Amino acid sequence: MRLDRSFFVHLGLLVAAALFATLVWTRDKKAAALAVADVTVWAGRAEDVEGITFEGKSKKVTLEAKKDKEGRYFVGTAERKTTPPPDKPKDDVHGEGDDHDHDEAPAEPEPAVKTTTFVSVGAGNKLAEAVAPLKALRAVGRIPDDRAGEFGLAEPEGTLTVKLRGAERKLVLGAATPGGSDRYARDEATGEVYAIKGDIYRDLDTAESRLLERDLHEWKDADVARARVIVADKRREIVRSGDEAKKFWADPASPEQNDETVANWMSKLDRLRPTEYVATLPEQKEVVVRVEYAGRSGDIGFLELVKGPPGASGKPDYFLVTERTRLHGKVPAGLAEQVEQDVGAVVK
């Protein structure tokens, strides 16, 4: 069967079109990738970030960079304004003939400010990497004032200030981009508008939860070779035994025997996580227990559990501090009480 000559002509055109489309798609994809990588709002290095401040409509978040022998971390403060419910109007005590024109409306309540202190290590350093250098997803360019509302910049969500080696860079954060995951932002120094990653805004808008450090240590469980449990003037050494797949705690005198009492207690201790941090501890406090961890090459960290005076619930508040958290963080009282009650079976 002889095929029509025009069939091969059309087939050739189809193949050529497909090749051309593939080349264009590949070129555009590479160009887009280069465009994202090349859109720098401002330069800098994460280690040069000295502070980050976000001022929103109802809150202010400040992150101060610090460094010690364990590395870089941030101490944060979040000030959130909360408006209490309006005062209820007083009961009507006027008679039927009284004039109500002079009744005063209930006064508008003054906004209350709730201040929260927190420590941020992992999330804080990740945020620093995101803002120095600050890379944009794409550049929009300068926009006229009558179009600022289209980008949420007429009534912005807030202002981001990054302090880099003493110099401040400011970014006005506007509305979410189509799709809602990223944000429009304007560089105050140049007036240029960009689309940036929305995680920067979300991290700062809910800093008390998203940036709060919950990990107690940098190292992993497998890095621990032994520990020292200290209660007042008593102490006990314990060792980590077993193969990599099944580690357990044991007494140095019988390192091959799993000590379930110690294991259960250490498991409860490891589940303690800060829910909020405090700048200073209450004056009335006592150390419940201190655990010092060591690896094969020496000390790698510690955990100290402290009990304060009774809180609002009538029960004492508990706080812990580690080499990673730096500040004391409040922990759930129920689990902390179990740790305190059971420590007597570990250190006799």
mmCIF file of C-alpha atoms in Angstrom:
data_model
loop_
_atom_site.group_PDB
_atom_site.id
_atom_site.type_symbol
_atom_site.label_atom_id
_atom_site.label_comp_id
_atom_site.label_asym_id
_atom_site.label_seq_id
_atom_site.Cartn_x
_atom_site.Cartn_y
_atom_site.Cartn_z
ATOM 1 C CA MET A 1 0.000 0.000 0.000
ATOM 2 C CA ARG A 2 1.480 3.326 -1.090
ATOM 3 C CA LEU A 3 1.199 6.184 1.379
ATOM 4 C CA ASP A 4 0.345 9.645 0.161
ATOM 5 C CA ARG A 5 3.372 11.928 -0.097
ATOM 6 C CA SER A 6 1.591 14.611 1.944
ATOM 7 C CA PHE A 7 1.449 12.229 4.922
ATOM 8 C CA PHE A 8 5.236 12.311 5.269
ATOM 9 C CA VAL A 9 5.246 16.073 4.874
ATOM 10 C CA HIS A 10 2.767 16.482 7.735
ATOM 11 C CA LEU A 11 4.604 13.916 9.839
ATOM 12 C CA GLY A 12 7.849 15.801 9.359
ATOM 13 C CA LEU A 13 6.213 19.081 10.338
ATOM 14 C CA LEU A 14 4.724 17.457 13.449
ATOM 15 C CA VAL A 15 8.104 16.096 14.570
ATOM 16 C CA ALA A 16 9.774 19.451 13.941
ATOM 17 C CA ALA A 17 7.091 21.248 15.941
ATOM 18 C CA ALA A 18 7.481 18.818 18.834
ATOM 19 C CA LEU A 19 11.254 19.312 18.873
ATOM 20 C CA PHE A 20 10.865 23.075 18.753
ATOM 21 C CA ALA A 21 8.351 23.019 21.630
ATOM 22 C CA THR A 22 10.693 20.861 23.718
ATOM 23 C CA LEU A 23 13.611 23.217 23.110
ATOM 24 C CA VAL A 24 11.501 26.251 23.995
ATOM 25 C CA TRP A 25 10.142 24.581 27.154
ATOM 26 C CA THR A 26 13.655 23.584 28.254
ATOM 27 C CA ARG A 27 15.019 27.052 27.512
ATOM 28 C CA ASP A 28 12.178 28.764 29.364
ATOM 29 C CA LYS A 29 12.543 26.405 32.329
ATOM 30 C CA LYS A 30 16.272 27.170 32.582
ATOM 31 C CA ALA A 31 15.636 30.877 32.158
ATOM 32 C CA ALA A 32 12.989 30.814 34.890
ATOM 33 C CA ALA A 33 15.356 29.001 37.235
ATOM 34 C CA LEU A 34 18.073 31.541 36.545
ATOM 35 C CA ALA A 35 15.613 34.395 37.028
ATOM 36 C CA VAL A 36 14.622 33.138 40.485
ATOM 37 C CA ALA A 37 18.245 32.622 41.476
ATOM 38 C CA ASP A 38 19.265 36.042 40.172
ATOM 39 C CA VAL A 39 16.503 38.118 41.802
ATOM 40 C CA THR A 40 18.334 39.389 44.878
ATOM 41 C CA VAL A 41 16.509 41.943 46.993
ATOM 42 C CA TRP A 42 19.585 42.507 49.129
ATOM 43 C CA ALA A 43 22.857 40.699 49.744
ATOM 44 C CA GLY A 44 24.266 39.433 53.012
ATOM 45 C CA ARG A 45 25.124 36.314 54.981
ATOM 46 C CA ALA A 46 23.069 34.551 57.616
ATOM 47 C CA GLU A 47 25.913 34.823 60.134
ATOM 48 C CA ASP A 48 25.878 38.617 59.687
ATOM 49 C CA VAL A 49 22.244 38.919 60.831
ATOM 50 C CA GLU A 50 22.270 40.745 64.164
ATOM 51 C CA GLY A 51 18.540 41.163 64.568
ATOM 52 C CA ILE A 52 15.167 40.752 62.882
ATOM 53 C CA THR A 53 12.111 42.875 63.675
ATOM 54 C CA PHE A 54 8.566 42.504 62.378
ATOM 55 C CA GLU A 55 5.941 45.144 63.133
ATOM 56 C CA GLY A 56 2.431 44.091 62.171
ATOM 57 C CA LYS A 57 -1.027 45.518 62.686
ATOM 58 C CA SER A 58 -1.448 44.037 66.154
ATOM 59 C CA LYS A 59 1.949 42.678 67.105
ATOM 60 C CA LYS A 60 5.674 43.273 67.180
ATOM 61 C CA VAL A 61 8.272 40.512 67.034
ATOM 62 C CA THR A 62 11.952 41.088 67.795
ATOM 63 C CA LEU A 63 14.707 38.515 67.341
ATOM 64 C CA GLU A 64 18.180 39.207 68.738
ATOM 65 C CA ALA A 65 21.065 37.070 67.495
ATOM 66 C CA LYS A 66 23.424 35.620 70.086
ATOM 67 C CA LYS A 67 26.360 33.245 70.002
ATOM 68 C CA ASP A 68 28.077 30.995 72.529
ATOM 69 C CA LYS A 69 30.275 27.903 72.418
ATOM 70 C CA GLU A 70 27.310 25.837 71.207
ATOM 71 C CA GLY A 71 26.699 28.121 68.212
ATOM 72 C CA ARG A 72 24.263 30.822 67.077
ATOM 73 C CA TYR A 73 20.749 31.206 68.445
ATOM 74 C CA PHE A 74 18.079 33.878 68.776
ATOM 75 C CA VAL A 75 16.201 35.246 71.773
ATOM 76 C CA GLY A 76 12.812 36.504 70.681
ATOM 77 C CA THR A 77 10.101 38.720 72.110
ATOM 78 C CA ALA A 78 6.561 38.827 70.747
ATOM 79 C CA GLU A 79 4.240 41.635 71.817
ATOM 80 C CA ARG A 80 0.674 40.976 70.747
ATOM 81 C CA LYS A 81 -2.178 43.428 71.302
ATOM 82 C CA THR A 82 -5.447 41.919 72.453
ATOM 83 C CA THR A 83 -8.621 43.936 72.799
ATOM 84 C CA PRO A 84 -10.729 42.921 75.825
ATOM 85 C CA PRO A 85 -14.507 42.778 75.425
ATOM 86 C CA PRO A 86 -16.259 46.150 75.796
ATOM 87 C CA ASP A 87 -17.716 47.129 79.139
ATOM 88 C CA LYS A 88 -21.347 46.200 79.575
ATOM 89 C CA PRO A 89 -23.702 49.186 79.784
ATOM 90 C CA LYS A 90 -24.945 49.947 83.261
ATOM 91 C CA ASP A 91 -28.473 48.902 84.154
ATOM 92 C CA ASP A 92 -31.105 51.513 83.323
ATOM 93 C CA VAL A 93 -31.993 53.270 86.563
ATOM 94 C CA HIS A 94 -33.917 56.159 84.997
ATOM 95 C CA GLY A 95 -37.616 56.607 85.371
ATOM 96 C CA GLU A 96 -39.954 56.664 82.385
ATOM 97 C CA GLY A 97 -39.851 60.423 82.197
ATOM 98 C CA ASP A 98 -36.101 60.818 82.535
ATOM 99 C CA ASP A 99 -34.099 62.197 79.668
ATOM 100 C CA HIS A 100 -31.647 59.592 78.294
ATOM 101 C CA ASP A 101 -29.882 61.965 75.932
ATOM 102 C CA HIS A 102 -27.005 62.465 78.349
ATOM 103 C CA ASP A 103 -26.293 58.765 78.931
ATOM 104 C CA GLU A 104 -22.631 58.075 78.206
ATOM 105 C CA ALA A 105 -21.665 55.185 75.942
ATOM 106 C CA PRO A 106 -19.393 52.540 77.472
ATOM 107 C CA ALA A 107 -15.747 53.506 77.167
ATOM 108 C CA GLU A 108 -13.729 51.616 74.599
ATOM 109 C CA PRO A 109 -11.355 49.269 76.447
ATOM 110 C CA GLU A 110 -7.663 49.885 76.040
ATOM 111 C CA PRO A 111 -5.841 47.117 74.123
ATOM 112 C CA ALA A 112 -3.860 44.839 76.392
ATOM 113 C CA VAL A 113 -0.352 43.775 75.371
ATOM 114 C CA LYS A 114 0.740 40.198 75.953
ATOM 115 C CA THR A 115 4.511 39.745 75.872
ATOM 116 C CA THR A 116 6.014 36.329 75.156
ATOM 117 C CA THR A 117 9.697 35.430 75.369
ATOM 118 C CA PHE A 118 11.066 32.536 73.345
ATOM 119 C CA VAL A 119 14.302 30.946 72.199
ATOM 120 C CA SER A 120 14.804 29.942 68.580
ATOM 121 C CA VAL A 121 17.730 27.875 67.341
ATOM 122 C CA GLY A 122 16.854 25.705 64.352
ATOM 123 C CA ALA A 123 13.957 27.803 63.043
ATOM 124 C CA GLY A 124 15.716 31.073 63.899
ATOM 125 C CA ASN A 125 18.847 30.184 61.937
ATOM 126 C CA LYS A 126 16.702 28.993 59.031
ATOM 127 C CA LEU A 127 14.904 32.347 59.020
ATOM 128 C CA ALA A 128 18.257 34.168 59.048
ATOM 129 C CA GLU A 129 19.309 32.156 55.996
ATOM 130 C CA ALA A 130 16.060 33.170 54.263
ATOM 131 C CA VAL A 131 16.594 36.924 54.789
ATOM 132 C CA ALA A 132 20.368 37.163 54.180
ATOM 133 C CA PRO A 133 20.719 37.121 51.299
ATOM 134 C CA LEU A 134 17.066 37.842 50.608
ATOM 135 C CA LYS A 135 16.046 36.166 47.350
ATOM 136 C CA ALA A 136 12.768 36.903 45.578
ATOM 137 C CA LEU A 137 10.701 34.481 43.556
ATOM 138 C CA ARG A 138 10.288 37.192 40.939
ATOM 139 C CA ALA A 139 10.619 40.938 40.494
ATOM 140 C CA VAL A 140 7.486 42.988 39.845
ATOM 141 C CA GLY A 141 9.204 46.355 39.512
ATOM 142 C CA ARG A 142 8.106 49.761 40.694
ATOM 143 C CA ILE A 143 4.376 50.338 40.748
ATOM 144 C CA PRO A 144 2.427 53.630 40.749
ATOM 145 C CA ASP A 145 0.677 54.670 43.943
ATOM 146 C CA ASP A 146 -2.778 54.060 42.452
ATOM 147 C CA ARG A 147 -1.910 50.362 42.036
ATOM 148 C CA ALA A 148 -0.484 49.809 45.531
ATOM 149 C CA GLY A 149 -3.819 48.401 46.690
ATOM 150 C CA GLU A 150 -3.609 45.596 44.128
ATOM 151 C CA PHE A 151 -0.549 44.255 45.923
ATOM 152 C CA GLY A 152 -1.752 44.928 49.460
ATOM 153 C CA LEU A 153 0.807 47.716 49.861
ATOM 154 C CA ALA A 154 -1.689 50.535 50.444
ATOM 155 C CA GLU A 155 -2.512 48.932 53.823
ATOM 156 C CA PRO A 156 0.410 46.540 54.330
ATOM 157 C CA GLU A 157 0.481 43.592 56.708
ATOM 158 C CA GLY A 158 3.627 44.857 58.371
ATOM 159 C CA THR A 159 7.252 45.899 58.055
ATOM 160 C CA LEU A 160 10.269 43.593 58.208
ATOM 161 C CA THR A 161 13.572 45.096 59.360
ATOM 162 C CA VAL A 162 16.787 43.085 59.129
ATOM 163 C CA LYS A 163 19.936 44.355 60.826
ATOM 164 C CA LEU A 164 23.045 43.259 58.924
ATOM 165 C CA ARG A 165 26.367 44.250 60.474
ATOM 166 C CA GLY A 166 24.855 47.425 61.866
ATOM 167 C CA ALA A 167 23.008 48.409 58.678
ATOM 168 C CA GLU A 168 19.227 48.079 58.480
ATOM 169 C CA ARG A 169 17.279 46.851 55.462
ATOM 170 C CA LYS A 170 13.502 47.284 55.409
ATOM 171 C CA LEU A 171 10.781 45.450 53.543
ATOM 172 C CA VAL A 172 7.087 46.323 53.528
ATOM 173 C CA LEU A 173 4.982 43.163 53.385
ATOM 174 C CA GLY A 174 1.784 43.279 51.356
ATOM 175 C CA ALA A 175 -0.911 40.854 50.270
ATOM 176 C CA ALA A 176 -0.620 37.189 49.409
ATOM 177 C CA THR A 177 0.135 36.368 45.797
ATOM 178 C CA PRO A 178 -2.452 34.482 43.684
ATOM 179 C CA GLY A 179 -2.601 31.047 45.240
ATOM 180 C CA GLY A 180 -1.962 32.465 48.710
ATOM 181 C CA SER A 181 1.374 30.831 49.535
ATOM 182 C CA ASP A 182 3.740 33.747 48.872
ATOM 183 C CA ARG A 183 3.762 37.513 49.552
ATOM 184 C CA TYR A 184 4.239 40.757 47.726
ATOM 185 C CA ALA A 185 6.852 43.006 49.312
ATOM 186 C CA ARG A 186 8.434 46.392 48.607
ATOM 187 C CA ASP A 187 12.041 47.241 49.340
ATOM 188 C CA GLU A 188 11.970 50.580 51.146
ATOM 189 C CA ALA A 189 15.417 51.545 49.868
ATOM 190 C CA THR A 190 14.651 51.132 46.159
ATOM 191 C CA GLY A 191 10.849 51.138 45.891
ATOM 192 C CA GLU A 192 11.027 47.869 43.931
ATOM 193 C CA VAL A 193 8.235 45.342 44.482
ATOM 194 C CA TYR A 194 8.912 41.602 44.619
ATOM 195 C CA ALA A 195 7.170 38.330 45.286
ATOM 196 C CA ILE A 196 8.935 36.570 48.176
ATOM 197 C CA LYS A 197 8.427 33.268 49.958
ATOM 198 C CA GLY A 198 5.455 33.381 52.300
ATOM 199 C CA ASP A 199 7.220 31.384 55.015
ATOM 200 C CA ILE A 200 9.062 34.528 56.089
ATOM 201 C CA TYR A 201 5.785 36.295 56.902
ATOM 202 C CA ARG A 202 4.159 33.219 58.462
ATOM 203 C CA ASP A 203 7.163 32.547 60.713
ATOM 204 C CA LEU A 204 7.101 36.090 62.070
ATOM 205 C CA ASP A 205 3.324 36.494 62.276
ATOM 206 C CA THR A 206 3.060 33.412 64.519
ATOM 207 C CA ALA A 207 6.567 33.525 65.958
ATOM 208 C CA GLU A 208 5.539 32.263 69.414
ATOM 209 C CA SER A 209 4.655 28.873 67.932
ATOM 210 C CA ARG A 210 6.577 28.561 64.642
ATOM 211 C CA LEU A 211 9.932 29.862 65.907
ATOM 212 C CA LEU A 212 9.830 28.550 69.489
ATOM 213 C CA GLU A 213 12.590 25.997 70.119
ATOM 214 C CA ARG A 214 11.244 22.604 71.191
ATOM 215 C CA ASP A 215 14.283 20.404 70.565
ATOM 216 C CA LEU A 216 16.273 19.912 73.749
ATOM 217 C CA HIS A 217 19.581 18.927 72.177
ATOM 218 C CA GLU A 218 21.504 19.198 68.932
ATOM 219 C CA TRP A 219 22.841 15.668 69.217
ATOM 220 C CA LYS A 220 20.917 12.462 68.634
ATOM 221 C CA ASP A 221 20.111 9.652 71.036
ATOM 222 C CA ALA A 222 22.704 7.419 69.377
ATOM 223 C CA ASP A 223 25.450 9.917 70.294
ATOM 224 C CA VAL A 224 25.014 9.335 74.048
ATOM 225 C CA ALA A 225 27.392 6.870 75.725
ATOM 226 C CA ARG A 226 26.651 7.587 79.383
ATOM 227 C CA ALA A 227 24.908 10.016 81.728
ATOM 228 C CA ARG A 228 25.156 11.301 85.279
ATOM 229 C CA VAL A 229 21.900 11.834 87.229
ATOM 230 C CA ILE A 230 22.271 14.330 90.088
ATOM 231 C CA VAL A 231 19.697 14.940 92.835
ATOM 232 C CA ALA A 232 20.875 17.311 95.582
ATOM 233 C CA ASP A 233 24.060 15.669 96.960
ATOM 234 C CA LYS A 234 23.299 12.261 95.438
ATOM 235 C CA ARG A 235 24.363 11.099 91.992
ATOM 236 C CA ARG A 236 24.308 7.994 89.850
ATOM 237 C CA GLU A 237 26.186 7.025 86.702
ATOM 238 C CA ILE A 238 24.328 5.128 83.973
ATOM 239 C CA VAL A 239 25.576 3.843 80.622
ATOM 240 C CA ARG A 240 24.047 3.384 77.194
ATOM 241 C CA SER A 241 24.406 -0.215 75.988
ATOM 242 C CA GLY A 242 23.133 -2.480 73.221
ATOM 243 C CA ASP A 243 23.592 -2.422 69.463
ATOM 244 C CA GLU A 244 22.669 0.521 67.242
ATOM 245 C CA ALA A 245 19.203 -0.872 66.508
ATOM 246 C CA LYS A 246 18.258 -1.477 70.148
ATOM 247 C CA LYS A 247 19.901 0.801 72.702
ATOM 248 C CA PHE A 248 19.066 0.612 76.417
ATOM 249 C CA TRP A 249 20.156 2.140 79.718
ATOM 250 C CA ALA A 250 22.123 0.053 82.198
ATOM 251 C CA ASP A 251 24.148 0.263 85.388
ATOM 252 C CA PRO A 252 27.935 0.368 84.823
ATOM 253 C CA ALA A 253 28.277 -2.722 87.071
ATOM 254 C CA SER A 254 26.095 -4.765 84.688
ATOM 255 C CA PRO A 255 26.247 -3.008 81.316
ATOM 256 C CA GLU A 256 24.606 -5.880 79.415
ATOM 257 C CA GLN A 257 21.441 -5.835 81.548
ATOM 258 C CA ASN A 258 18.624 -3.442 80.621
ATOM 259 C CA ASP A 259 17.575 -1.388 83.654
ATOM 260 C CA GLU A 260 13.872 -0.843 82.937
ATOM 261 C CA THR A 261 13.380 1.533 85.876
ATOM 262 C CA VAL A 262 16.048 3.876 84.521
ATOM 263 C CA ALA A 263 14.815 3.432 80.945
ATOM 264 C CA ASN A 264 11.236 4.378 81.824
ATOM 265 C CA TRP A 265 12.369 7.409 83.800
ATOM 266 C CA MET A 266 14.709 8.628 81.057
ATOM 267 C CA SER A 267 11.902 8.191 78.540
ATOM 268 C CA LYS A 268 9.660 10.499 80.580
ATOM 269 C CA LEU A 269 12.486 13.012 80.897
ATOM 270 C CA ASP A 270 13.001 13.005 77.116
ATOM 271 C CA ARG A 271 9.318 13.788 76.531
ATOM 272 C CA LEU A 272 9.484 17.101 78.382
ATOM 273 C CA ARG A 273 9.192 19.975 75.904
ATOM 274 C CA PRO A 274 9.021 23.746 76.560
ATOM 275 C CA THR A 275 5.682 25.408 75.873
ATOM 276 C CA GLU A 276 7.015 28.916 76.580
ATOM 277 C CA TYR A 277 10.207 30.504 77.889
ATOM 278 C CA VAL A 278 10.913 32.884 80.767
ATOM 279 C CA ALA A 279 13.577 35.568 80.931
ATOM 280 C CA THR A 280 14.079 35.000 84.675
ATOM 281 C CA LEU A 281 13.098 32.243 87.073
ATOM 282 C CA PRO A 282 10.938 32.848 90.143
ATOM 283 C CA GLU A 283 12.925 33.631 93.308
ATOM 284 C CA GLN A 284 11.434 30.621 95.106
ATOM 285 C CA LYS A 285 12.762 27.673 93.162
ATOM 286 C CA GLU A 286 14.557 24.393 93.632
ATOM 287 C CA VAL A 287 16.465 22.093 91.298
ATOM 288 C CA VAL A 288 14.602 18.787 90.984
ATOM 289 C CA VAL A 289 17.256 16.944 88.976
ATOM 290 C CA ARG A 290 20.206 17.583 86.705
ATOM 291 C CA VAL A 291 21.316 15.111 84.030
ATOM 292 C CA GLU A 292 24.721 15.474 82.373
ATOM 293 C CA TYR A 293 25.188 13.607 79.089
ATOM 294 C CA ALA A 294 28.476 12.384 77.609
ATOM 295 C CA GLY A 295 29.517 10.805 74.336
ATOM 296 C CA ARG A 296 32.551 8.712 73.566
ATOM 297 C CA SER A 297 34.732 11.833 73.425
ATOM 298 C CA GLY A 298 33.405 13.670 76.469
ATOM 299 C CA ASP A 299 30.523 15.840 77.676
ATOM 300 C CA ILE A 300 27.904 16.773 75.078
ATOM 301 C CA GLY A 301 25.141 18.459 77.083
ATOM 302 C CA PHE A 302 22.867 18.620 80.091
ATOM 303 C CA LEU A 303 19.265 18.960 81.219
ATOM 304 C CA GLU A 304 18.164 20.636 84.451
ATOM 305 C CA LEU A 305 14.595 20.479 85.771
ATOM 306 C CA VAL A 306 13.555 23.229 88.183
ATOM 307 C CA LYS A 307 10.400 23.543 90.304
ATOM 308 C CA GLY A 308 8.959 26.946 91.063
ATOM 309 C CA PRO A 309 6.252 28.112 93.487
ATOM 310 C CA PRO A 310 2.568 27.250 92.912
ATOM 311 C CA GLY A 311 1.134 28.915 89.816
ATOM 312 C CA ALA A 312 -2.396 30.036 88.979
ATOM 313 C CA SER A 313 -3.638 26.435 89.184
ATOM 314 C CA GLY A 314 -2.381 26.063 92.753
ATOM 315 C CA LYS A 315 0.283 23.588 91.621
ATOM 316 C CA PRO A 316 3.960 24.422 91.153
ATOM 317 C CA ASP A 317 5.304 25.361 87.748
ATOM 318 C CA TYR A 318 8.197 23.371 86.300
ATOM 319 C CA PHE A 319 10.965 24.683 84.033
ATOM 320 C CA LEU A 320 13.844 23.064 82.229
ATOM 321 C CA VAL A 321 17.011 24.350 80.621
ATOM 322 C CA THR A 322 19.510 22.568 78.379
ATOM 323 C CA GLU A 323 22.663 23.487 76.512
ATOM 324 C CA ARG A 324 20.474 24.109 73.444
ATOM 325 C CA THR A 325 17.575 26.073 74.959
ATOM 326 C CA ARG A 326 19.842 28.461 76.944
ATOM 327 C CA LEU A 327 16.819 29.946 78.758
ATOM 328 C CA HIS A 328 14.430 28.123 81.073
ATOM 329 C CA GLY A 329 11.247 26.920 79.411
ATOM 330 C CA LYS A 330 7.999 26.021 81.143
ATOM 331 C CA VAL A 331 7.030 22.358 80.713
ATOM 332 C CA PRO A 332 3.754 20.486 81.345
ATOM 333 C CA ALA A 333 3.382 20.083 85.096
ATOM 334 C CA GLY A 334 1.782 16.619 84.953
ATOM 335 C CA LEU A 335 4.707 14.939 83.223
ATOM 336 C CA ALA A 336 7.259 16.932 85.241
ATOM 337 C CA GLU A 337 5.608 15.735 88.455
ATOM 338 C CA GLN A 338 6.028 12.125 87.328
ATOM 339 C CA VAL A 339 9.709 12.759 86.641
ATOM 340 C CA GLU A 340 10.103 14.228 90.132
ATOM 341 C CA GLN A 341 8.173 11.427 91.848
ATOM 342 C CA ASP A 342 10.082 8.643 90.093
ATOM 343 C CA VAL A 343 13.602 10.058 90.391
ATOM 344 C CA GLY A 344 13.917 8.549 93.866
ATOM 345 C CA ALA A 345 13.861 5.085 92.326
ATOM 346 C CA VAL A 346 16.745 6.028 90.010
ATOM 347 C CA VAL A 347 19.003 7.848 92.478
ATOM 348 C CA LYS A 348 18.801 6.259 95.922
#
